[in-house]
Amino acid sequence: MKNRHEVNINETWAIEELFENDEVFLDSLDELKSLSDDFTNKYKSLNSADQIYEALEAYGEIRALTDRLATFASITTEVDTTDGKVMKRFANFVNEMSKIDANLSFFESMLAKTDTNLLEEAKKNHPEYKYYLERVIANSKYLLSDETEKVLANLVPTFDAPYKSYADIRYGDMAFEDFEYDGEKIILNHNTFEEFLEADPRDDLRRDAFKRYHDVLRKYQNSDASVYVTHVENEKRLSDIRGYDSVFDYLLSRQDIDKEIYDNHIDTIMAELAPHMRKYAKIIQKIYSLDEMTYADLKLSIDPEYEPEVSIDQAREYIVEGLSNLGEEYVEVLNRAFDERWIDYAQNIGKRTGAFAAGPYGSHPFIMTTYNNKMSQVMTLAHELGHAGQFYYSNNTQNALNNDMSMYFVEAPSTANEITMERFLLNKAKDDREKLWVLSTMISKTYYHNFVTHFIEAAFQREVYRKVEAGENLSTDDLNQLFTEKLEEFWGDSVKLVEGAELTWMRQPHYYMGLYPYTYSAGLSVGTIISDKIVNGTDKDRENWIEVLKLGGSVSPIELASAAGVDMTTTKPISETVAFIGSLIDQIDELAEKLGMYK
């Protein structure tokens, strides 16, 4: 792999369009400090609806600039963790932001305590701030004194330290050794394991790589556990300090979701999805003639020799055509993403695994992935472009205080795109083998990752918070045991849990982002239903979806889903999605049998 400065610039994002260089970045940070000071001096009280509106506009300007600065400082660390200058810049920014946030911490508290009649008048006169003001008022009972809020804001870098420690351990300290297999040098690191080796069809190589990879993780399990437990206990302390009934209520308040909905997601999927996925595991076992199906075999492709190689240019053609139903304007956004270098494809030393999209207010979005020329990467790109499309629409329609939709809904636009691409490829399939490949990709790529991997994370995470809520002190062994129990509950006796499976909790950063893992099932449930409307619905259905994307965070996530025609107050959309997954697995089973793949 190349160093960052050696990769083709056309495979990197045009991050300089956000801030040309450090000097411009630092000047803008100084501007933010100045805006913050001016705001603090000007808005010591709110005495009219017009003044409330004026303050919200000024506060939005501050948040917009903060968003751009934070995005630049953070995402530049993701593409090269070996660049000490970039890592130091991010650390310095976090420290400066804690002071700025402390300076501004009085505002929402003051806003919440403002005369109710004035707030109602402001909502009536300026409906674009209605949901924001409602959220401020709803959370006001959990606000502390201005001085306490200021202290807590100053401590943000301390509260965020566990995530940085996790990243430092994973990407800075973990050292993997390359090894030989049948005369071939095998490079082992996070990227090669998760992108290639975990799904390698050679049984002995795949299982050996699994063991070697997790042997390294095991060396750091105590450090990782200490960091994670500290993070969870910090959240529990904050929930108690603010007076929430539980740490769950504290974390779910950020998403504007009731705990009953959260619990129903996890309970429904555990009961209804597990039988389908156990059947899928047995299909893999039969195709590969495995004496036993182990946890190290679950990422195997149904037909690994079939997956076509796809260049970046070809991926673009697939995506533009596959998502063309969304209209000319949406296609124009897609083309801009490719033409204007919104996307970072490069494989380089120090680049973190996975993919993500960021949508700083007042800028175009940015997408990070690691492109490996496989057709499955087309779906990853379509997924992240779904995020980018939503950012683009909401940033251009909503104000800076309303552009971010709830975490609960945020995966809906991305998964809708991903599934739409897969439906497109399925409709274009020339024969049964190609159809089988698309169906298996839908399971292994889309639904396995989002509806299985993240679901088990969510089920594990719930147990961790339950233990901490009950006052228990968790150890490394406790975390390993809890994860093992969730794996056993989901897979039953269809999959043998080999040594290392219990350490899977160490592989995801989502645990440091609140109750994020379960929201994938919400997004994918909405996305599955919306995708059907995009492919098989009417022009009105598709136009309505674009209008939903424009809503951003101006309404609650449940209202967003309702506007898209999906009622997430019930488990019906989840059950329908699980049934759809089951139908895909049944089709895979039938085609594998028909094509003589069972041995």
Coordinates of C-alpha atoms in Angstrom, one line a residue, residues 52-527:
I52 CA -35.5 35.3 19.6
Y53 CA -35.5 35.0 15.8
E54 CA -32.5 37.3 15.5
A55 CA -30.6 35.2 18.1
L56 CA -31.5 32.0 16.4
E57 CA -30.2 33.3 13.0
A58 CA -26.9 34.4 14.6
Y59 CA -26.6 31.1 16.5
G60 CA -27.2 29.2 13.3
E61 CA -24.3 31.2 11.6
I62 CA -22.0 30.1 14.4
R63 CA -23.2 26.4 14.1
A64 CA -22.7 26.5 10.4
L65 CA -19.1 27.6 10.7
T66 CA -18.5 25.2 13.5
D67 CA -19.8 22.4 11.3
R68 CA -17.3 23.2 8.5
L69 CA -14.4 23.5 10.9
A70 CA -15.3 20.3 12.8
T71 CA -15.7 18.3 9.5
F72 CA -12.4 19.5 8.2
A73 CA -10.5 18.8 11.4
S74 CA -12.1 15.4 11.9
I75 CA -12.4 13.7 8.5
T76 CA -8.8 14.6 7.5
T77 CA -7.7 12.3 10.4
E78 CA -9.7 9.5 8.9
V79 CA -7.7 9.2 5.6
D80 CA -4.3 9.2 7.2
T81 CA -3.8 8.4 10.9
T82 CA 0.0 8.4 10.5
D83 CA 0.0 12.2 9.8
G84 CA 1.0 13.7 13.1
K85 CA 0.3 17.2 12.0
V86 CA -3.3 16.4 11.1
M87 CA -3.9 14.5 14.4
K88 CA -2.5 17.4 16.3
R89 CA -4.7 19.9 14.5
F90 CA -7.7 17.9 15.4
A91 CA -6.7 17.7 19.0
N92 CA -6.1 21.4 19.2
F93 CA -9.5 22.1 17.5
V94 CA -11.3 19.9 20.0
N95 CA -9.7 21.9 22.9
E96 CA -10.6 25.2 21.3
M97 CA -14.2 24.1 20.7
S98 CA -14.7 23.1 24.3
K99 CA -14.0 26.7 25.3
I100 CA -16.3 28.1 22.6
D101 CA -19.1 25.6 23.5
A102 CA -18.6 26.6 27.2
N103 CA -19.0 30.3 26.1
L104 CA -22.2 29.5 24.3
S105 CA -23.6 27.0 26.8
F106 CA -25.9 29.6 28.3
F107 CA -28.0 30.1 25.2
E108 CA -30.3 27.1 25.0
S109 CA -30.8 27.3 28.8
M110 CA -31.8 30.9 28.5
L111 CA -33.9 30.1 25.5
A112 CA -35.7 27.4 27.4
K113 CA -36.4 29.7 30.3
T114 CA -37.7 32.5 28.1
D115 CA -41.4 33.5 28.5
T116 CA -43.6 30.8 26.9
N117 CA -45.7 33.4 25.1
L118 CA -42.7 34.8 23.4
L119 CA -41.5 31.3 22.3
E120 CA -45.0 30.5 21.0
E121 CA -45.0 33.8 19.0
A122 CA -41.5 33.0 17.6
K123 CA -42.7 29.6 16.5
K124 CA -45.8 31.1 14.9
N125 CA -43.9 33.8 13.1
H126 CA -40.9 31.7 12.1
P127 CA -42.2 28.1 11.6
E128 CA -38.7 27.1 10.3
Y129 CA -37.6 27.1 13.9
K130 CA -40.7 25.4 15.3
Y131 CA -39.2 21.9 15.8
Y132 CA -35.9 23.3 17.1
L133 CA -37.7 25.4 19.7
E134 CA -39.9 22.5 20.7
R135 CA -36.9 20.3 21.3
V136 CA -35.2 23.0 23.4
I137 CA -38.4 23.4 25.5
A138 CA -38.8 19.6 25.9
N139 CA -35.2 19.2 27.1
S140 CA -35.3 22.2 29.3
K141 CA -36.1 20.2 32.5
Y142 CA -32.8 18.4 32.1
L143 CA -30.7 21.6 31.9
L144 CA -28.6 22.6 34.8
S145 CA -27.4 26.0 36.1
D146 CA -25.5 28.1 33.6
E147 CA -22.3 27.7 35.6
T148 CA -22.7 23.9 35.6
E149 CA -23.5 23.8 31.9
K150 CA -20.4 25.8 31.3
V151 CA -18.3 23.4 33.3
L152 CA -19.7 20.4 31.5
A153 CA -19.1 22.1 28.1
N154 CA -15.5 22.6 29.1
L155 CA -15.2 18.9 29.9
V156 CA -16.3 17.8 26.5
P157 CA -12.8 16.8 25.4
T158 CA -12.6 14.6 28.5
F159 CA -15.9 13.0 27.8
D160 CA -14.8 12.4 24.2
A161 CA -11.4 11.0 25.1
P162 CA -12.5 7.3 25.2
Y163 CA -13.3 7.4 21.4
K164 CA -9.9 8.9 20.7
S165 CA -8.3 6.3 22.9
Y166 CA -10.2 3.6 21.1
A167 CA -9.0 4.9 17.7
D168 CA -5.4 5.3 19.0
I169 CA -5.4 1.7 20.2
R170 CA -7.0 0.3 17.0
Y171 CA -5.1 2.3 14.5
G172 CA -2.0 3.4 16.3
D173 CA -1.0 0.6 18.6
M174 CA -2.3 -2.6 17.0
A175 CA 0.5 -4.2 15.0
F176 CA -0.2 -7.1 12.7
E177 CA 2.4 -9.4 11.2
D178 CA 2.3 -10.5 7.5
F179 CA 2.5 -14.2 6.9
E180 CA 2.9 -16.7 4.1
Y181 CA 0.3 -19.0 2.6
D182 CA 1.3 -21.5 -0.1
G183 CA 4.3 -19.4 -1.1
E184 CA 2.2 -16.2 -1.2
K185 CA 2.8 -13.2 1.1
I186 CA -0.4 -12.3 2.9
I187 CA -0.6 -8.8 4.2
L188 CA -2.6 -8.6 7.4
N189 CA -4.2 -5.4 8.7
H190 CA -7.6 -4.0 9.4
N191 CA -8.3 -3.2 5.8
T192 CA -7.0 -6.4 4.2
F193 CA -8.8 -8.6 6.8
E194 CA -12.2 -6.9 6.6
E195 CA -12.1 -6.2 2.8
F196 CA -10.5 -9.5 1.6
L197 CA -9.3 -12.2 4.0
E198 CA -12.5 -12.5 6.0
A199 CA -14.3 -13.7 2.8
D200 CA -11.4 -15.6 1.2
P201 CA -12.8 -18.9 -0.2
R202 CA -9.7 -20.8 0.9
D203 CA -10.8 -22.3 4.2
D204 CA -7.4 -22.8 5.8
L205 CA -6.3 -19.3 4.8
R206 CA -9.5 -17.6 5.9
R207 CA -9.6 -19.3 9.3
D208 CA -5.9 -18.8 9.9
A209 CA -6.3 -15.1 9.1
F210 CA -9.3 -14.9 11.4
K211 CA -7.2 -16.4 14.2
R212 CA -4.2 -14.2 13.6
Y213 CA -6.3 -11.0 13.4
H214 CA -8.1 -11.7 16.6
D215 CA -5.0 -12.9 18.4
V216 CA -3.8 -9.3 17.9
L217 CA -7.1 -7.8 19.1
R218 CA -6.9 -10.0 22.2
K219 CA -3.6 -8.4 23.3
Y220 CA -5.5 -5.1 23.6
Q221 CA -8.8 -6.4 25.0
N222 CA -8.2 -5.1 28.5
S223 CA -7.2 -1.6 27.3
D224 CA -10.2 -1.5 24.9
A225 CA -12.6 -2.7 27.7
S226 CA -11.3 -0.1 30.1
V227 CA -11.8 2.6 27.6
Y228 CA -15.3 1.5 26.6
V229 CA -16.5 1.0 30.1
T230 CA -15.3 4.4 31.1
H231 CA -17.3 5.8 28.2
V232 CA -20.5 4.0 29.2
E233 CA -20.1 5.0 32.9
N234 CA -19.5 8.6 31.9
E235 CA -22.8 8.5 30.0
K236 CA -24.5 7.0 33.0
R237 CA -23.1 9.7 35.3
L238 CA -24.3 12.5 32.9
S239 CA -27.8 11.0 32.7
D240 CA -28.0 11.0 36.5
I241 CA -26.6 14.5 36.8
R242 CA -29.2 15.8 34.3
G243 CA -32.0 13.9 36.0
Y244 CA -33.0 11.4 33.3
D245 CA -34.9 8.3 34.4
S246 CA -32.2 6.1 32.9
V247 CA -29.1 6.2 30.6
F248 CA -31.4 4.9 27.8
D249 CA -33.7 7.9 28.1
Y250 CA -30.7 10.2 28.1
L251 CA -29.2 8.7 24.9
L252 CA -32.6 8.3 23.1
S253 CA -33.5 11.9 23.8
R254 CA -30.8 12.9 21.3
Q255 CA -32.7 10.9 18.7
D256 CA -36.2 12.0 19.8
I257 CA -37.2 8.4 20.1
D258 CA -39.1 6.6 22.9
K259 CA -37.5 3.7 24.7
E260 CA -40.4 1.4 23.8
I261 CA -39.6 1.9 20.1
Y262 CA -36.0 1.1 20.8
D263 CA -36.7 -2.1 22.7
N264 CA -39.3 -3.2 20.1
H265 CA -36.7 -3.0 17.3
I266 CA -34.2 -5.2 19.1
D267 CA -36.8 -7.8 20.4
T268 CA -38.6 -8.1 17.0
I269 CA -35.4 -8.6 15.0
M270 CA -34.0 -11.2 17.5
A271 CA -37.2 -13.2 17.3
E272 CA -38.0 -12.9 13.5
L273 CA -34.7 -12.5 11.7
A274 CA -32.6 -15.2 13.4
P275 CA -34.3 -18.2 11.7
H276 CA -33.8 -16.7 8.3
M277 CA -30.1 -16.1 8.9
R278 CA -29.5 -19.5 10.3
K279 CA -30.9 -20.9 7.0
Y280 CA -28.4 -18.6 5.2
A281 CA -25.6 -20.0 7.2
K282 CA -26.6 -23.5 6.3
I283 CA -26.6 -22.5 2.6
I284 CA -23.0 -21.3 2.8
Q285 CA -22.0 -24.5 4.6
K286 CA -23.6 -26.7 1.9
I287 CA -22.0 -24.7 -1.0
Y288 CA -18.5 -24.9 0.5
S289 CA -19.0 -28.5 1.9
L290 CA -17.8 -27.4 5.3
D291 CA -17.7 -30.1 8.0
E292 CA -18.9 -27.4 10.4
M293 CA -20.1 -23.8 9.9
T294 CA -18.0 -21.5 12.0
Y295 CA -18.1 -17.8 12.9
A296 CA -15.0 -17.4 10.7
D297 CA -17.0 -18.6 7.6
L298 CA -20.0 -16.2 7.8
K299 CA -18.6 -13.6 5.4
L300 CA -18.1 -16.1 2.6
S301 CA -19.7 -15.2 -0.8
I302 CA -22.2 -17.5 -2.3
D303 CA -20.3 -17.5 -5.6
P304 CA -16.9 -15.7 -5.1
E305 CA -15.6 -16.5 -8.6
Y306 CA -18.5 -14.6 -10.3
E307 CA -18.2 -11.1 -8.8
P308 CA -17.1 -8.8 -11.7
E309 CA -14.3 -6.3 -11.5
V310 CA -15.6 -2.7 -11.7
S311 CA -13.6 0.4 -12.3
I312 CA -14.5 3.7 -10.7
D313 CA -15.7 5.0 -14.0
Q314 CA -17.9 1.9 -14.5
A315 CA -19.2 2.2 -11.0
R316 CA -20.3 5.7 -11.8
E317 CA -22.2 4.5 -14.9
Y318 CA -24.0 1.8 -12.9
I319 CA -24.9 4.3 -10.1
V320 CA -26.2 7.1 -12.3
E321 CA -28.3 4.7 -14.3
G322 CA -29.5 2.7 -11.3
L323 CA -30.6 5.8 -9.4
S324 CA -31.9 7.7 -12.5
N325 CA -35.5 7.1 -11.3
L326 CA -35.0 9.7 -8.7
G327 CA -35.0 12.4 -11.4
E328 CA -32.7 14.7 -13.3
E329 CA -31.8 16.9 -10.4
Y330 CA -30.7 13.9 -8.3
V331 CA -28.6 12.6 -11.2
E332 CA -27.0 16.0 -11.4
V333 CA -26.0 15.8 -7.8
L334 CA -24.5 12.3 -8.4
N335 CA -22.5 13.5 -11.3
R336 CA -21.2 16.5 -9.3
A337 CA -20.0 14.1 -6.6
F338 CA -17.8 12.3 -9.2
D339 CA -16.8 15.3 -11.2
E340 CA -16.0 17.6 -8.3
R341 CA -14.1 15.0 -6.2
W342 CA -16.5 14.7 -3.3
I343 CA -15.3 11.1 -2.9
D344 CA -12.0 9.7 -1.5
Y345 CA -11.5 6.2 -3.0
A346 CA -7.8 5.7 -2.3
Q347 CA -6.2 2.8 -0.5
N348 CA -3.3 4.1 1.5
I349 CA -1.3 3.4 4.7
G350 CA -3.1 4.9 7.7
K351 CA -6.5 5.1 6.2
R352 CA -9.3 3.9 8.5
T353 CA -11.6 1.0 7.5
G354 CA -15.2 1.4 6.5
A355 CA -16.9 4.2 4.7
F356 CA -18.8 7.3 5.7
A357 CA -20.2 10.6 4.4
A358 CA -20.1 14.0 5.9
G359 CA -22.3 17.0 5.0
P360 CA -20.9 20.2 6.5
Y361 CA -23.3 23.1 6.3
G362 CA -22.4 25.6 3.6
S363 CA -20.3 23.1 1.6
H364 CA -20.8 20.1 -0.6
P365 CA -20.7 16.7 1.1
F366 CA -17.6 14.5 1.4
I367 CA -17.5 10.7 1.1
M368 CA -14.7 8.3 2.3
T369 CA -14.4 4.8 1.1
T370 CA -11.7 2.4 0.1
Y371 CA -12.4 1.3 -3.4
N372 CA -11.3 -2.3 -4.2
N373 CA -12.7 -2.6 -7.8
K374 CA -15.4 -5.1 -6.8
M375 CA -19.0 -4.8 -7.8
S376 CA -20.0 -4.9 -4.1
Q377 CA -18.2 -1.5 -3.8
V378 CA -20.8 -0.1 -6.1
M379 CA -23.4 -0.6 -3.4
T380 CA -21.1 1.0 -0.8
L381 CA -20.8 4.0 -3.1
A382 CA -24.5 4.1 -3.7
H383 CA -25.1 3.9 0.1
E384 CA -22.8 6.8 0.9
L385 CA -24.1 8.9 -2.0
G386 CA -27.5 8.4 -0.4
H387 CA -26.2 10.2 2.7
A388 CA -24.6 12.8 0.4
G389 CA -27.8 13.4 -1.4
Q390 CA -29.7 13.9 1.8
F391 CA -27.0 16.3 3.1
Y392 CA -27.1 18.2 -0.2
Y393 CA -30.9 18.6 -0.1
S394 CA -31.3 19.4 3.6
N395 CA -28.4 21.8 3.6
N396 CA -29.8 23.7 0.7
T397 CA -33.3 23.8 2.1
Q398 CA -33.0 24.1 5.9
N399 CA -31.3 26.5 8.2
A400 CA -28.2 25.4 10.1
L401 CA -30.1 24.5 13.2
N402 CA -32.5 22.2 11.3
N403 CA -30.3 20.5 8.6
D404 CA -29.2 17.4 10.6
M405 CA -31.9 14.7 10.8
S406 CA -32.1 12.4 13.8
M407 CA -29.7 9.5 14.0
Y408 CA -32.7 7.3 14.0
F409 CA -33.6 8.2 10.4
V410 CA -30.2 9.0 9.0
E411 CA -29.6 5.5 7.5
A412 CA -32.8 5.6 5.5
P413 CA -31.6 7.7 2.5
S414 CA -28.4 5.6 2.3
T415 CA -30.0 2.2 2.5
A416 CA -32.8 3.2 0.1
N417 CA -30.1 4.0 -2.5
E418 CA -28.2 0.8 -1.8
I419 CA -31.2 -1.4 -2.2
T420 CA -32.4 0.5 -5.2
M421 CA -29.0 -0.3 -6.9
E422 CA -29.4 -3.9 -6.1
R423 CA -32.9 -4.1 -7.4
F424 CA -31.6 -2.4 -10.6
L425 CA -28.9 -5.0 -11.0
L426 CA -31.4 -7.8 -10.3
N427 CA -33.7 -6.5 -13.0
K428 CA -30.7 -6.4 -15.4
A429 CA -29.4 -9.9 -14.6
K430 CA -28.8 -11.8 -17.8
D431 CA -29.0 -15.3 -16.3
D432 CA -29.6 -17.3 -13.1
R433 CA -26.0 -17.1 -12.0
E434 CA -25.9 -13.3 -12.2
K435 CA -29.3 -13.2 -10.4
L436 CA -27.9 -15.4 -7.7
W437 CA -24.9 -13.1 -7.3
V438 CA -27.1 -10.0 -6.9
L439 CA -29.4 -11.8 -4.4
S440 CA -26.5 -13.0 -2.4
T441 CA -24.9 -9.5 -2.4
M442 CA -28.2 -8.1 -1.1
I443 CA -27.9 -10.4 1.9
S444 CA -24.1 -10.5 2.5
K445 CA -23.5 -6.8 1.7
T446 CA -26.6 -4.9 2.6
Y447 CA -28.7 -6.8 5.0
Y448 CA -26.0 -8.8 6.8
H449 CA -24.0 -5.8 7.6
N450 CA -26.8 -3.5 8.5
F451 CA -29.4 -5.9 9.8
V452 CA -27.2 -8.5 11.4
T453 CA -23.8 -7.1 12.3
H454 CA -25.2 -3.8 13.7
F455 CA -28.2 -5.6 15.2
I456 CA -26.0 -7.9 17.3
E457 CA -24.0 -4.8 18.3
A458 CA -27.2 -3.2 19.4
A459 CA -28.4 -6.2 21.4
F460 CA -25.0 -6.4 23.1
Q461 CA -24.9 -2.6 23.7
R462 CA -28.3 -2.8 25.4
E463 CA -27.1 -5.5 27.8
V464 CA -24.0 -3.4 28.6
Y465 CA -26.1 -0.3 29.5
R466 CA -28.6 -2.5 31.5
K467 CA -25.7 -3.7 33.6
V468 CA -24.3 -0.2 34.1
E469 CA -27.7 1.1 34.8
A470 CA -28.0 -1.5 37.5
G471 CA -24.8 -0.4 39.1
E472 CA -22.6 -3.3 38.0
N473 CA -18.9 -2.9 37.3
L474 CA -18.0 -4.5 34.0
S475 CA -14.7 -6.3 33.2
T476 CA -13.2 -7.5 29.9
D477 CA -14.6 -11.0 30.6
D478 CA -18.0 -9.5 31.1
L479 CA -18.0 -7.8 27.8
N480 CA -16.7 -11.0 26.0
Q481 CA -19.4 -13.1 27.7
L482 CA -22.2 -10.6 26.9
F483 CA -21.2 -10.6 23.2
T484 CA -20.9 -14.3 23.1
E485 CA -24.4 -14.7 24.7
K486 CA -25.9 -12.5 22.0
L487 CA -24.2 -14.4 19.2
E488 CA -25.4 -17.7 20.7
E489 CA -29.0 -16.3 21.0
F490 CA -29.0 -15.2 17.4
W491 CA -27.1 -18.1 15.6
G492 CA -28.2 -21.0 17.9
D493 CA -26.4 -24.2 16.9
S494 CA -26.2 -23.3 13.2
V495 CA -22.8 -21.6 13.7
K496 CA -19.9 -22.7 15.8
L497 CA -18.4 -19.7 17.7
V498 CA -14.6 -20.1 17.4
E499 CA -12.1 -18.4 19.6
G500 CA -12.0 -14.7 18.7
A501 CA -15.7 -14.4 18.0
E502 CA -16.2 -12.9 21.5
L503 CA -13.9 -10.0 20.6
T504 CA -16.0 -8.8 17.7
W505 CA -17.2 -5.9 20.0
M506 CA -13.7 -4.5 19.6
R507 CA -14.1 -3.9 15.9
Q508 CA -16.7 -1.1 15.7
P509 CA -16.5 2.5 16.8
H510 CA -20.3 2.8 17.0
Y511 CA -20.4 2.2 20.7
Y512 CA -18.9 5.6 21.2
M513 CA -21.7 7.3 19.2
G514 CA -24.7 6.8 21.6
L515 CA -27.3 4.2 20.7
Y516 CA -26.3 4.2 17.0
P517 CA -26.2 0.5 16.1
Y518 CA -30.0 -0.2 16.4
T519 CA -30.8 2.7 14.1
Y520 CA -29.5 0.8 11.1
S521 CA -32.5 -1.5 11.4
A522 CA -34.8 1.6 11.5
G523 CA -33.1 3.1 8.5
L524 CA -33.0 -0.1 6.5
S525 CA -36.7 -0.8 7.2
V526 CA -37.6 2.6 5.9
G527 CA -35.1 2.2 3.1

